[in-house]
Short mmCIF file of C-alpha atoms and ligand atoms in Angstrom, two decimals:
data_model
loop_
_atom_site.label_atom_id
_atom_site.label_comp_id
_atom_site.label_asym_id
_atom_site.label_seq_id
_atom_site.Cartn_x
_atom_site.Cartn_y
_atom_site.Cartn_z
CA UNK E 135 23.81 -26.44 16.22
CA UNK E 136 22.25 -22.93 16.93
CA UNK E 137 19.75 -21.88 14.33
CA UNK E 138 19.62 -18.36 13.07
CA UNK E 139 17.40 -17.25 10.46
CA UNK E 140 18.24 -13.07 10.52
CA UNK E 141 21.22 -11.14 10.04
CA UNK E 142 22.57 -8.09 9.58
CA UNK E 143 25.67 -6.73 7.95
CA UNK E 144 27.71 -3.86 6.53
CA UNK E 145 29.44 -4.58 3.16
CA UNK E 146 32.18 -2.54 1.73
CA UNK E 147 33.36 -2.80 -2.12
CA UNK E 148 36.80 -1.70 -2.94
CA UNK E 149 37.79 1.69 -3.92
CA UNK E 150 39.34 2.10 -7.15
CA UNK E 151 43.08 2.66 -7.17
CA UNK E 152 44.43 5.52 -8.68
CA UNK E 153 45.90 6.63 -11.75
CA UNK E 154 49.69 7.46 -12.24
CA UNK E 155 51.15 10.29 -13.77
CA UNK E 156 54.71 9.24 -15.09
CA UNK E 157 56.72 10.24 -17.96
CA UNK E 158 59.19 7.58 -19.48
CA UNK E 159 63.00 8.77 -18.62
CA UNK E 160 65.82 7.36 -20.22
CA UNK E 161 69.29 7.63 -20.68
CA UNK E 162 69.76 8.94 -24.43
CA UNK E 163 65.81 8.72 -25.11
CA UNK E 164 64.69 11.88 -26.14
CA UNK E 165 61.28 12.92 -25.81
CA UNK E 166 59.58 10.10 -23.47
CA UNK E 167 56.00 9.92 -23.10
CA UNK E 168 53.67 9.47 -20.66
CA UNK E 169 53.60 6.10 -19.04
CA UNK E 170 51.46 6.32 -15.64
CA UNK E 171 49.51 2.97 -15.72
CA UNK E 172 45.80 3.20 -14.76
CA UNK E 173 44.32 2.12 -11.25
CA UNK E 174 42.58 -1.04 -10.48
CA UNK E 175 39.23 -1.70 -10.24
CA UNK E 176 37.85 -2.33 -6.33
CA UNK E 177 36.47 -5.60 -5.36
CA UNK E 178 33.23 -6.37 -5.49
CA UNK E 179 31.29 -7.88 -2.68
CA UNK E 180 28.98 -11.04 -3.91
CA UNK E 181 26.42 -13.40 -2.29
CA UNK E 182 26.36 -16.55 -3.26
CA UNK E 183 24.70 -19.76 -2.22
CA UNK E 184 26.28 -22.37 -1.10
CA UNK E 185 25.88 -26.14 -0.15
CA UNK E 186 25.90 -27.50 3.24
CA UNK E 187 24.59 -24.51 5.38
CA UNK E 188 21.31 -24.36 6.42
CA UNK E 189 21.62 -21.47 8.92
CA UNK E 190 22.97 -17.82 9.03
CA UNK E 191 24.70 -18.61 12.36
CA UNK E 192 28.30 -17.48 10.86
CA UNK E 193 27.03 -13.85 10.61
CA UNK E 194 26.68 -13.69 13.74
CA UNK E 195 30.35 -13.83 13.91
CA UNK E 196 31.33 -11.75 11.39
CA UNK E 197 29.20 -8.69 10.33
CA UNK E 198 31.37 -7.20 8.32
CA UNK E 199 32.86 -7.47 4.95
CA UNK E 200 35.30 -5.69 3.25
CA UNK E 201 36.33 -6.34 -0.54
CA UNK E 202 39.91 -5.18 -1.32
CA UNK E 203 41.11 -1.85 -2.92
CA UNK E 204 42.24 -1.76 -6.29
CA UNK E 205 45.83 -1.02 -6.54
CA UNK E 206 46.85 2.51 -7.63
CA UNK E 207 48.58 2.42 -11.49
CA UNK E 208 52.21 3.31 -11.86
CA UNK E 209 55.25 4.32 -14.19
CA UNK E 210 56.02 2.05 -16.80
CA UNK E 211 52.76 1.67 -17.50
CA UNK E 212 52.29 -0.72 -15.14
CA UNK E 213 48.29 -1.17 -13.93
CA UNK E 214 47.56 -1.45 -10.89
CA UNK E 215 45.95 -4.53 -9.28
CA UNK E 216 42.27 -5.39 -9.18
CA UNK E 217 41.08 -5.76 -5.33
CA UNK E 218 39.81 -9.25 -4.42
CA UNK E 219 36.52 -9.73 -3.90
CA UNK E 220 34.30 -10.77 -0.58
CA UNK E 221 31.94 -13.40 -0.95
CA UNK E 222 28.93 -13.75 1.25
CA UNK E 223 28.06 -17.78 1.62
CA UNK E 224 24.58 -18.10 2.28
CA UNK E 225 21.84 -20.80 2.28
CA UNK E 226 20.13 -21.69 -0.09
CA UNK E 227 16.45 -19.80 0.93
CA UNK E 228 17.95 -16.50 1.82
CA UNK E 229 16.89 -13.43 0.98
CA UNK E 230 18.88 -9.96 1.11
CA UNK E 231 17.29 -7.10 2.03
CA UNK E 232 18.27 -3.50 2.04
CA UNK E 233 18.82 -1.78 5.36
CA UNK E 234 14.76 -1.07 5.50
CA UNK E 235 14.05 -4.68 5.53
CA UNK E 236 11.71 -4.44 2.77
CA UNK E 237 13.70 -3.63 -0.63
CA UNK E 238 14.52 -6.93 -1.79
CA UNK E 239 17.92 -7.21 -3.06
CA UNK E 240 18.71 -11.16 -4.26
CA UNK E 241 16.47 -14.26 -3.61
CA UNK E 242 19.04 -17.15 -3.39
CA UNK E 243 16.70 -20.23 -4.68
CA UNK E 244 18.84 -22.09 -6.31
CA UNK E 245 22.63 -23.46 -5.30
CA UNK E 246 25.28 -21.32 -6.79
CA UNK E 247 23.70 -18.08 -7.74
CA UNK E 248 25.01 -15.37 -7.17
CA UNK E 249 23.97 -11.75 -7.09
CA UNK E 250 26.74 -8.73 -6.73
CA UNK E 251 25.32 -6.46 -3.62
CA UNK E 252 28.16 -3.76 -4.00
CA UNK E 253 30.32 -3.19 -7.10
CA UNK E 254 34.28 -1.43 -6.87
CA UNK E 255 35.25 1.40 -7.46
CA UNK E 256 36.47 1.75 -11.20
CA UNK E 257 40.59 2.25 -11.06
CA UNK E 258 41.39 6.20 -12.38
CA UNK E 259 43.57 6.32 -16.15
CA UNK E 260 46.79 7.26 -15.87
CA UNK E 261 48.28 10.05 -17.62
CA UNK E 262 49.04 7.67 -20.40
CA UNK E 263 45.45 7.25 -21.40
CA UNK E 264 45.59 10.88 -21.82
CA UNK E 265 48.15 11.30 -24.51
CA UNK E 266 46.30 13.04 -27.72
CA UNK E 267 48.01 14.77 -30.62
CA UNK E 268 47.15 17.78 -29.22
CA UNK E 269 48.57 16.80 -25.53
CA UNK E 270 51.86 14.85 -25.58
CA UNK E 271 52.57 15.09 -22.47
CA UNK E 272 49.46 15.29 -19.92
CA UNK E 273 49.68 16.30 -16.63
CA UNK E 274 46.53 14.75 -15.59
CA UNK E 275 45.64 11.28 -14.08
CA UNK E 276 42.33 10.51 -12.55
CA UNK E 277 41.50 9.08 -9.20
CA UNK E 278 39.52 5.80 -8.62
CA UNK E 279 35.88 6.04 -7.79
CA UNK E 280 35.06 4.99 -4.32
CA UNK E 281 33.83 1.24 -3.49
CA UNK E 282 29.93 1.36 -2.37
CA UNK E 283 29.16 0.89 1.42
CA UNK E 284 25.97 -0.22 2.79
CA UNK E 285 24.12 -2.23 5.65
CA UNK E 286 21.95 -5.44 4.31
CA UNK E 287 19.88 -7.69 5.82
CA UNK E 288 19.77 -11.15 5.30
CA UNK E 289 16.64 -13.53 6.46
CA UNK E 290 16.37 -17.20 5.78
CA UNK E 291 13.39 -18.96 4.63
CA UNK E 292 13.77 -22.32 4.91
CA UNK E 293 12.46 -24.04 1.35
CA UNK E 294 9.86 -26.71 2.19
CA UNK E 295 7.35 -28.46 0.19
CA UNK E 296 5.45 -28.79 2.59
CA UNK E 297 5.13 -26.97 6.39
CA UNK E 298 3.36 -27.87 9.33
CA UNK E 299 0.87 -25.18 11.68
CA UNK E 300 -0.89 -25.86 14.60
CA UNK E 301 -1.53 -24.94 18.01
CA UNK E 302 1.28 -25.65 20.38
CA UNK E 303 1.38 -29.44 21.82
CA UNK E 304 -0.93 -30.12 18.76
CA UNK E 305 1.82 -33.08 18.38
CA UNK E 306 3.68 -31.37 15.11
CA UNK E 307 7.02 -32.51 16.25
CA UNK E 308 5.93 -35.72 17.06
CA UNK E 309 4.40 -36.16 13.41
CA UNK E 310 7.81 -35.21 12.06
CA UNK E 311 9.48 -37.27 13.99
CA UNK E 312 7.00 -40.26 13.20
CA UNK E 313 7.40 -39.95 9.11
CA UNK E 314 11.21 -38.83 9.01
CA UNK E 315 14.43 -38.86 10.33
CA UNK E 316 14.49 -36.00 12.22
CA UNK E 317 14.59 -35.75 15.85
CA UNK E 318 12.60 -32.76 17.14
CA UNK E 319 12.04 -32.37 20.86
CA UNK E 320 9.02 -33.60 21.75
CA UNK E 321 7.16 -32.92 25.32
CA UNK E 322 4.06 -32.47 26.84
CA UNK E 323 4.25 -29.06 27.46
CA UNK E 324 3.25 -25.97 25.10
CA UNK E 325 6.13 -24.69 23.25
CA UNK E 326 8.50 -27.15 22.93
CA UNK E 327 9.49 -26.38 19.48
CA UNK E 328 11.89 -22.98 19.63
CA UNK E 329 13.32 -23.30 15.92
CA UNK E 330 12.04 -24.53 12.86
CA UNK E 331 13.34 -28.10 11.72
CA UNK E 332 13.13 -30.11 8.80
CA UNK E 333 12.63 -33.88 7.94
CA UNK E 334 12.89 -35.53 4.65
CA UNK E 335 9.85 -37.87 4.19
CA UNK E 336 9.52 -40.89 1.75
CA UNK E 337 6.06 -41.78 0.41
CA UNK E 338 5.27 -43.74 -2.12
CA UNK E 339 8.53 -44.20 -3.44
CA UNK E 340 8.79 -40.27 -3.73
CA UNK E 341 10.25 -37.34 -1.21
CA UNK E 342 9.48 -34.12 0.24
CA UNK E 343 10.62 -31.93 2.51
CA UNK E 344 8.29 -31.44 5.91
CA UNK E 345 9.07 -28.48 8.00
CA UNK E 346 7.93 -28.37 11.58
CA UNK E 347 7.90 -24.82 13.08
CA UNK E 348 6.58 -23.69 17.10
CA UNK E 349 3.28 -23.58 17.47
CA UNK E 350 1.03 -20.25 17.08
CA UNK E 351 -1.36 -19.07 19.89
CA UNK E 352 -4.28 -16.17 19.46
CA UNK E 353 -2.46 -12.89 19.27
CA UNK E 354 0.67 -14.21 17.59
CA UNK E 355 0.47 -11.71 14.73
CA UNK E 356 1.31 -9.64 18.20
CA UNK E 357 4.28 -11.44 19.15
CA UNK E 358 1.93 -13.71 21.96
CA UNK E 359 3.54 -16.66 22.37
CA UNK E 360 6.74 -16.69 19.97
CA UNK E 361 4.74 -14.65 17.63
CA UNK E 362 4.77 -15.65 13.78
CA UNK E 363 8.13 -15.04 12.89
CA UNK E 364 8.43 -18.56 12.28
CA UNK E 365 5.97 -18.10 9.58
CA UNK E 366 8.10 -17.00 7.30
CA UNK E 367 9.73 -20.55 6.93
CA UNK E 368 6.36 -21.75 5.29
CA UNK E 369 5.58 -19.09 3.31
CA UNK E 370 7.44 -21.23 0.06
CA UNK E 371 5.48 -23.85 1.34
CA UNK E 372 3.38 -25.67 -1.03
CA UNK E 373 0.83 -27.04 1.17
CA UNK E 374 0.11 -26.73 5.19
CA UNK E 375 -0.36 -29.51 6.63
CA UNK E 376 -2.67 -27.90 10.02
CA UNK E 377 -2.71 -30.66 13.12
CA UNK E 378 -5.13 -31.03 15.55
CA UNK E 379 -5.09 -32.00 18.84
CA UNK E 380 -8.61 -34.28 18.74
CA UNK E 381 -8.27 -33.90 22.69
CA UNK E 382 -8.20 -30.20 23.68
CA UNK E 383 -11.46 -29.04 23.90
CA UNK E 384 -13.29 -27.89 20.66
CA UNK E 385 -11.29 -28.95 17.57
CA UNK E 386 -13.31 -25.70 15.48
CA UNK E 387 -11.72 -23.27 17.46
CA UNK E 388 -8.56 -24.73 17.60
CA UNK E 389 -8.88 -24.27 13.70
CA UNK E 390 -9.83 -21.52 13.92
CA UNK E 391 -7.66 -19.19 16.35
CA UNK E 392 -4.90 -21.04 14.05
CA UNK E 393 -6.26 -19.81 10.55
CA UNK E 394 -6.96 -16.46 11.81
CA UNK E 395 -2.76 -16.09 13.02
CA UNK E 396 -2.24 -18.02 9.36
CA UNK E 397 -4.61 -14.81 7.75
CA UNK E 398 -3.27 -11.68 10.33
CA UNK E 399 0.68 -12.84 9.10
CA UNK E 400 -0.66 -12.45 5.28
CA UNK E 401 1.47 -13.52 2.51
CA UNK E 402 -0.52 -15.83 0.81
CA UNK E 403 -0.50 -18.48 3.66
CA UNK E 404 -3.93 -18.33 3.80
CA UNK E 405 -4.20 -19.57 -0.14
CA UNK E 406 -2.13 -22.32 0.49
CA UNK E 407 -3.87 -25.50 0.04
CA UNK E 408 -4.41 -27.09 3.62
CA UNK E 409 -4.52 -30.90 4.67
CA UNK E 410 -6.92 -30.51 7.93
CA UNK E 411 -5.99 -33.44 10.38
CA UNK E 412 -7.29 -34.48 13.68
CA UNK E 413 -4.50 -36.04 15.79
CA UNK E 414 -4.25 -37.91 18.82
CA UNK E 415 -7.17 -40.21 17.46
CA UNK E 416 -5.49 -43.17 19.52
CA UNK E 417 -6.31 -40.80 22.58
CA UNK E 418 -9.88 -40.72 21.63
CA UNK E 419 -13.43 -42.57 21.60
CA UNK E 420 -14.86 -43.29 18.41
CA UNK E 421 -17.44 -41.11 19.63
CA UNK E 422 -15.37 -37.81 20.06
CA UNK E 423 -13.65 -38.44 16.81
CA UNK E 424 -17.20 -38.07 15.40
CA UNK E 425 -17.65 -35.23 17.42
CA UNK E 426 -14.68 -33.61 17.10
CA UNK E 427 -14.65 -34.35 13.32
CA UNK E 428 -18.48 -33.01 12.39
CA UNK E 429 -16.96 -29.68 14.16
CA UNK E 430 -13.75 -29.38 11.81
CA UNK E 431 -16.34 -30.50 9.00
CA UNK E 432 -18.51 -27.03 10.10
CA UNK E 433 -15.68 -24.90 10.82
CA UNK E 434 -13.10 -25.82 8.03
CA UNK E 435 -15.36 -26.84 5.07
CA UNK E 436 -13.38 -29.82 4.60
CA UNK E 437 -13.39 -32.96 5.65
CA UNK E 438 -10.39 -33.75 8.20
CA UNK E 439 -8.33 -36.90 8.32
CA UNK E 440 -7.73 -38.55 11.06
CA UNK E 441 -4.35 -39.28 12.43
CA UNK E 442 -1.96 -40.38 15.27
CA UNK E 443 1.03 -39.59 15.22
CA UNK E 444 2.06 -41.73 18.21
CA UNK E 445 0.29 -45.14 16.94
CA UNK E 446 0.63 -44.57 13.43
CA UNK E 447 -2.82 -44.78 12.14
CA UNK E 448 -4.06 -42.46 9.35
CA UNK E 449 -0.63 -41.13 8.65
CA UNK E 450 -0.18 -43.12 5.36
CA UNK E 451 -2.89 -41.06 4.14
CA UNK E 452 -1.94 -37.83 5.10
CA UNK E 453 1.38 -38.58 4.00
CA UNK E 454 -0.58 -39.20 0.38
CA UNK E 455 -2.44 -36.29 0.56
CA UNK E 456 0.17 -33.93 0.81
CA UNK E 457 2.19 -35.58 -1.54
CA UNK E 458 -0.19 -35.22 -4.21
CA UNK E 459 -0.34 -31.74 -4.02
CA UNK E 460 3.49 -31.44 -3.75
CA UNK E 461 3.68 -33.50 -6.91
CA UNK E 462 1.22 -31.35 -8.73
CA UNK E 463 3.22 -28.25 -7.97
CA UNK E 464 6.19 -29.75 -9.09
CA UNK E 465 4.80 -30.37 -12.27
CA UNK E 466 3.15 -26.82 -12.62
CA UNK E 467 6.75 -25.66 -12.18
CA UNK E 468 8.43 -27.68 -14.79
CA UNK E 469 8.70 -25.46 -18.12
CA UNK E 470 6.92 -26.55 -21.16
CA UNK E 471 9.68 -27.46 -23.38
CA UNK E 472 10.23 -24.32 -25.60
CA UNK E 473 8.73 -25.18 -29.57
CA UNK E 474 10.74 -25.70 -32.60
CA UNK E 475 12.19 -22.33 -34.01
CA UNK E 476 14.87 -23.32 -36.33
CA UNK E 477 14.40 -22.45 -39.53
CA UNK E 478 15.18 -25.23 -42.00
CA UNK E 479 14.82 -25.29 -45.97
N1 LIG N 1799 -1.81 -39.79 22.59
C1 LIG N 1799 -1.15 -39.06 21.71
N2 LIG N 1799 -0.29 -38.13 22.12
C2 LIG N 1799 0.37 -37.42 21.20
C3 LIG N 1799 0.19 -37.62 19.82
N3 LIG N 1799 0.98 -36.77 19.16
C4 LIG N 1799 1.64 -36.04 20.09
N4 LIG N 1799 1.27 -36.43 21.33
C5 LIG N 1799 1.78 -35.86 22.59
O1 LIG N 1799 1.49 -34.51 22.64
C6 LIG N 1799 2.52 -33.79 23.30
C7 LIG N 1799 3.00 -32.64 22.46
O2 LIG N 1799 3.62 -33.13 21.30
P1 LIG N 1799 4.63 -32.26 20.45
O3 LIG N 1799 4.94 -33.06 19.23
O4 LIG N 1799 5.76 -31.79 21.27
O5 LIG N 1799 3.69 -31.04 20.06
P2 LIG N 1799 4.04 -29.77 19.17
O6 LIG N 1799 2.84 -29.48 18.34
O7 LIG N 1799 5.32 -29.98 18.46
O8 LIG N 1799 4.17 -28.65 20.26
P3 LIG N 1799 5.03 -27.31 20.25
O9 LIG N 1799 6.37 -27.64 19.70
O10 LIG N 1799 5.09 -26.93 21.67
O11 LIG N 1799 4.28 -26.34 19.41
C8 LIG N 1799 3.62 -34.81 23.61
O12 LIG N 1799 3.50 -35.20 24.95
C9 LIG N 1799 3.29 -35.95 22.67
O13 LIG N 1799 3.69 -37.20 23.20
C10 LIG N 1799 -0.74 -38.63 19.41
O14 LIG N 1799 -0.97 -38.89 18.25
N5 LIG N 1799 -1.37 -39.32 20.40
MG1 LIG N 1800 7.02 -29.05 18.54
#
C-alpha cells in the first residue's frame, strides 16, 4: 500500500438557503399572513478520525470537498432543508493545518474526534419571522449567509511510543523486523527504508509501538539524503531508540552527525530520552566492541548497549530499556483521579 503522510485540500461548507416571502391565499380566507418558511442551514464540513487508516493516500484522490447547500424556505411555511455535511476521515495522528502550514487547526489523537473546519451558512428567515404588530404583512425575507471556503493541509504523524534514528544501513529495519511482525525491506545498501513503518513489539508481557523511519545523513536538515521529513513521525515519540552500526568506522561520529540532524530538525527530539545501542556486535571482535563502545561512552555520555539485531544478542535488554521508559510515560499521562467534591451532611 502507498504511504502518504501530506495532503492538501479545499473544503467548502454549504451556503445557507434562502428565505421565502409568501403570503397565505385562500379561497374565502380573508386577510392571510405571511407564511415564507426560513432557509436551511449549509453543511458543515468535519474531520474526524477514524479506525483502520493509517495513511492519507485517499486525498490524493479526492482534494476536494463540498458540504451541501441548505435548501431555500418556502410558502406554507415550509423550511427549507439543512445541507448534508462532508466528513473528512483521517488517521488517527493527523494534524490540520491552515493553508500556511503552520496555524494548527485540529490534532486528531484520539479515535473519533472530531473537529468542524468550516461551518454553513445560516438559512435567511422568511417573511414570516418578520410579522410584528406593527408589520402584518412584511415584504422582506433574508438571504442565507454563504458556506466558508478554504484550503487545509493535512500531515500525518504517525503515534509511536517509541521511534528508531540512525544512520542509514545502521540495521533499523532489521531490528524491527527482529522484535515484531513487521516486514521492512532490509538490504545492504544505504537507504533502503523510503517510508516510515511500524511494528508492534511484546516485552515482558507488555506492548509498544516501534516505528522505523529512513535513515538521516549530515545535511539532512537540508534535504541531503531524504532529508528529515521523516522526523516528524517521531516527534510523539516517547523515547529514540539511536542504532549503531559497531562496524562503520568511528561509532562517536556516527552519533554524532545523527544527534546534530536530531538537534537542526528541533522540536524537542533532542529532549527525548535516548537508548544508545551499538549493533552488529555479532560482526565484531570483543576488542572493537570495547573500542567502539569507550567512544560512544566519550561522545554520548552514556553508556551504550550492545546489540545484534541479526543474532539476537542484547536485544532483550534494549527491548527492556525502552519499555521502561514507555511505561513511565504512560503512567505520567494517566490523570490523578479527581478528589471528592460532593458535599454531604
Ligand atoms: N552482521 C550484522 N548485519 C546486520 C545487523 N543488522 C543489520 N545488518 C545488515 O545491515 C544492512 C542494513 O540493514 P537495514 O536494516 O536495511 O538498515 P537500515 O538502518 O534500515 O538502513 P536504511 O533503511 O537504509 O536507513 C543489511 O544488509 C543487514 O543485513 C547485525 O546485527 N549484524
Ligand atoms: Mg531501513
Amino acid at each position: 500500500m502507498k504511504f502518504l503522510d501530506e495532503a492538501k485540500v479545499y473544503i467548502r461548507s454549504g451556503d445557507g438557503g434562502n428565505g421565502c416571502v409568501s403570503f397565505r391565499r385562500e379561497k374565502f380566507i380573508e386577510f392571510g399572513g405571511p407564511n415564507g418558511g426560513d432557509g436551511g442551514k449549509g453543511g458543515d464540513v468535519i474531520a474526524e478520525a477514524v479506525d483502520g487508516l493509517n495513511t492519507l493516500i485517499d486525498y490524493r484522490y479526492q482534494q476536494h470537498f463540498y458540504a451541501q447547500n441548505g435548501r431555500a424556505g418556502m410558502g406554507k411555511d415550509r423550511h427549507g432543508a439543512n445541507g448534508a455535511d462532508a466528513t473528512l476521515k483521517v488517521p488517527v495522528g493527523t494534524q490540520i493545518y491552515e493553508e500556511d502550514g503552520d496555524t494548527l487547526i485540529g490534532d486528531f489523537t484520539e479515535l473519533g474526534q472530531r473537529v468542524a473546519l468550516a461551518h454553513g451558512g445560516n438559512g435567511g428567515f422568511g417573511n414570516a419571522h418578520f410579522k410584528s404588530s406593527t408589520n402584518r404583512a412584511p415584504r422582506r425575507a433574508n438571504p442565507g449567509l454563504p458556506g466558508e471556503e478554504r484550503t487545509i493541509r493535512l500531515r500525518l504523524k504517525l503515534i509511536a511510543d517509541a521511534g528508531l534514528v540512525g544512520l542509514p544501513n545502521a540495521g533499523k529495519s532489521t531490528f524491527l523486523a527482529a522484535v515484531s511482525a513487521a516486514k521492512p525491506k532490509i538490504a545492504e545498501y544505504p537507504f533502503t527504508t523510503l517510508q516510515p513503518q511500524l511494528g508492534v513489539v511484546r516485552a515482558d508481557g507488555r506492548e509498544f509501538v516501534l516505528a522505523d523511519i529512513p535513515g538521516l545523513i549530515e545535511g539532512a536538515h537540508e534535504g541531503v539524503g531524504l532529508g528529515d521529513r521523516f522526523l516528524g513521525h517521531i516527534e510523539r515519540c516517547r523515547v529514540l531508540l539511536h542504532l549503531i552500526d559497531g562496524t562503520m568506522g568511528d561509532a562517536g561520529e556516527a552519533y554524532n552527525t545523527v544527534r546534530a540532524e536530531l538537534s537542526a530538525y528541533g522540536h524537542g527530539l533532542v529532549d527525548k530520552p535516548e537508548i544508545v545501542a551499538l549493533n552488529k556486535a555479532d560482526a565484531l571482535t570483543a576488542d572493537e566492541i570495547k573500542q567502539q563502545t569507550a567512544r560512544l561512552k566519550r561522545t554520548a555520555k552514556k553508556i551504550p548497549l550492545v546489540v545484534s539485531a541479526v543474532s539476537g544478542e542484547g536485544i532483550p535488554e534494549v527491548l527492556r530499556a525502552l519499555l521502561k521508559v514507555v511505561q513511565q510515560a504512560r503512567k505520567g499521562d494517566v490523570e490523578e483521579p479527581a478528589a471528592e467534591t460532593a458535599w454531604r451532611p
